[in-house]
């Protein structure tokens, strides 16, 4: 099964805006892919929904619960310092490394610039859908 660590921006897009990011979440919900998530990713997602988009406590708790049941929860033990422009992005890399994810899905230019981290290919939402979720494809 294909596994992916999603950047918090992908969760924000799926939960708040809809669009292509919801396709990824839908495939995870259907059991077609495994989404890897950590406390740091979950906390940042909830913080952004609360602070930037003014989600209320009930909606935040609901989103948190859904993400926890949807994702493969991992607790990274390794500290990575690879993105000096935005150290928070390192939390995504830590999760992917701990979970041994096949992909890191992000719209963040600092992460996309890496292209690869360990065994994980770093791709945009659209590229992930085309590479990993298109009918008849086998990555």
Tab-separated table of C-alpha atoms in Angstrom:
chain	number	residue	atom	x	y	z
A	1	UNK	CA	0.000	0.000	0.000
A	2	UNK	CA	1.232	3.486	-0.839
A	3	UNK	CA	1.965	5.681	2.161
A	4	UNK	CA	2.241	9.449	2.341
A	5	UNK	CA	3.019	12.095	4.907
A	6	UNK	CA	0.928	15.170	4.168
A	7	UNK	CA	2.175	18.655	4.926
A	8	UNK	CA	-0.151	20.681	7.158
A	9	UNK	CA	-1.039	22.883	4.166
A	10	UNK	CA	-2.544	19.816	2.475
A	11	UNK	CA	-4.719	19.106	5.515
A	12	UNK	CA	-5.779	22.767	5.617
A	13	UNK	CA	-6.730	22.647	1.938
A	14	UNK	CA	-8.700	19.421	2.407
A	15	UNK	CA	-10.481	20.489	5.598
A	16	UNK	CA	-11.126	24.171	4.884
A	17	UNK	CA	-11.071	24.705	1.128
A	18	UNK	CA	-11.867	21.348	-0.469
A	19	UNK	CA	-10.508	20.723	-3.944
A	20	UNK	CA	-7.826	18.238	-5.005
A	21	UNK	CA	-6.494	17.675	-1.480
A	22	UNK	CA	-9.828	16.085	-0.560
A	23	UNK	CA	-9.152	13.400	-3.190
A	24	UNK	CA	-6.148	12.254	-1.148
A	25	UNK	CA	-8.150	12.204	2.079
A	26	UNK	CA	-10.926	10.300	0.303
A	27	UNK	CA	-8.484	7.623	-0.847
A	28	UNK	CA	-7.171	7.297	2.709
A	29	UNK	CA	-10.716	7.018	4.077
A	30	UNK	CA	-11.431	4.273	1.502
A	31	UNK	CA	-8.303	2.395	2.569
A	32	UNK	CA	-6.506	2.819	-0.766
A	33	UNK	CA	-3.511	4.628	0.745
A	34	UNK	CA	-1.988	5.108	4.182
A	35	UNK	CA	-1.601	8.646	5.485
A	36	UNK	CA	1.092	9.088	8.139
A	37	UNK	CA	0.626	11.777	10.790
A	38	UNK	CA	2.375	12.918	13.970
A	39	UNK	CA	1.561	15.129	16.953
A	40	UNK	CA	3.505	18.024	15.433
A	41	UNK	CA	1.581	17.887	12.148
A	42	UNK	CA	-1.739	17.519	13.930
A	43	UNK	CA	-0.988	20.380	16.342
A	44	UNK	CA	0.061	22.761	13.564
A	45	UNK	CA	-2.999	21.900	11.486
A	46	UNK	CA	-5.340	22.575	14.412
A	47	UNK	CA	-3.472	25.782	15.330
A	48	UNK	CA	-3.777	27.182	11.793
A	49	UNK	CA	-7.474	26.286	11.553
A	50	UNK	CA	-8.071	27.997	14.920
A	51	UNK	CA	-5.880	31.085	14.524
A	52	UNK	CA	-6.029	31.854	10.814
A	53	UNK	CA	-9.466	30.538	9.881
A	54	UNK	CA	-11.243	31.034	13.237
A	55	UNK	CA	-12.601	27.510	13.562
A	56	UNK	CA	-14.574	26.997	16.772
A	57	UNK	CA	-13.631	24.449	19.441
A	58	UNK	CA	-16.209	21.875	18.381
A	59	UNK	CA	-15.091	21.931	14.732
A	60	UNK	CA	-11.449	21.699	15.782
A	61	UNK	CA	-12.131	18.717	18.041
A	62	UNK	CA	-14.076	17.021	15.252
A	63	UNK	CA	-11.260	17.604	12.734
A	64	UNK	CA	-8.675	16.331	15.225
A	65	UNK	CA	-10.649	13.149	15.829
A	66	UNK	CA	-11.128	12.514	12.111
A	67	UNK	CA	-7.439	13.005	11.360
A	68	UNK	CA	-6.416	10.667	14.168
A	69	UNK	CA	-8.733	7.896	12.969
A	70	UNK	CA	-7.843	8.470	9.317
A	71	UNK	CA	-4.097	8.529	9.693
A	72	UNK	CA	-1.359	6.151	10.732
A	73	UNK	CA	-0.156	7.861	13.899
A	74	UNK	CA	3.619	7.859	14.419
A	75	UNK	CA	5.876	9.308	17.116
A	76	UNK	CA	9.125	10.453	15.501
A	77	UNK	CA	12.208	9.936	17.658
A	78	UNK	CA	14.732	11.495	15.292
A	79	UNK	CA	15.267	15.269	15.162
A	80	UNK	CA	15.922	16.484	11.626
A	81	UNK	CA	17.356	19.850	10.679
A	82	UNK	CA	17.207	20.021	6.890
A	83	UNK	CA	15.101	23.113	6.109
A	84	UNK	CA	16.828	26.152	7.545
A	85	UNK	CA	14.315	28.553	5.907
A	86	UNK	CA	11.436	27.055	7.901
A	87	UNK	CA	12.378	24.629	10.693
A	88	UNK	CA	8.693	23.672	11.142
A	89	UNK	CA	8.976	21.855	7.806
A	90	UNK	CA	11.441	19.498	9.476
A	91	UNK	CA	8.512	18.040	11.448
A	92	UNK	CA	7.083	16.771	8.143
A	93	UNK	CA	10.396	15.104	7.315
A	94	UNK	CA	10.583	13.575	10.801
A	95	UNK	CA	7.123	12.038	10.411
A	96	UNK	CA	7.921	10.673	6.953
A	97	UNK	CA	11.186	9.164	8.193
A	98	UNK	CA	9.561	7.563	11.242
A	99	UNK	CA	6.685	6.129	9.189
A	100	UNK	CA	8.864	5.176	6.220
A	101	UNK	CA	6.440	7.020	3.936
A	102	UNK	CA	6.707	6.546	0.177
A	103	UNK	CA	5.719	10.160	-0.485
A	104	UNK	CA	5.673	13.559	1.171
A	105	UNK	CA	2.832	15.630	-0.267
A	106	UNK	CA	3.206	19.387	0.031
A	107	UNK	CA	2.696	22.716	-1.683
A	108	UNK	CA	5.568	24.218	0.332
A	109	UNK	CA	8.380	25.414	-1.931
A	110	UNK	CA	11.104	24.619	0.614
A	111	UNK	CA	9.994	20.988	0.839
A	112	UNK	CA	9.328	20.622	-2.885
A	113	UNK	CA	12.797	21.966	-3.622
A	114	UNK	CA	14.284	18.919	-1.834
A	115	UNK	CA	12.543	16.573	-4.300
A	116	UNK	CA	13.412	13.532	-2.199
A	117	UNK	CA	14.042	12.805	1.461
A	118	UNK	CA	15.331	9.361	2.292
A	119	UNK	CA	13.062	7.007	0.366
A	120	UNK	CA	10.189	9.501	0.207
A	121	UNK	CA	9.559	11.376	-3.014
A	122	UNK	CA	8.377	14.951	-2.312
A	123	UNK	CA	5.566	15.984	-4.643
A	124	UNK	CA	2.707	18.449	-4.970
A	125	UNK	CA	-0.923	17.465	-4.441
A	126	UNK	CA	-1.557	17.276	-8.197
A	127	UNK	CA	1.590	15.230	-8.835
A	128	UNK	CA	0.684	12.802	-6.052
A	129	UNK	CA	-2.788	12.316	-7.493
A	130	UNK	CA	-1.323	11.747	-10.964
A	131	UNK	CA	1.547	9.503	-9.820
A	132	UNK	CA	0.005	7.461	-7.054
A	133	UNK	CA	-3.761	7.664	-7.362
A	134	UNK	CA	-4.444	7.637	-11.093
A	135	UNK	CA	-6.370	4.522	-12.173
A	136	UNK	CA	-4.103	1.745	-13.357
A	137	UNK	CA	-0.889	3.241	-11.999
A	138	UNK	CA	1.539	1.385	-9.828
A	139	UNK	CA	4.238	3.608	-8.347
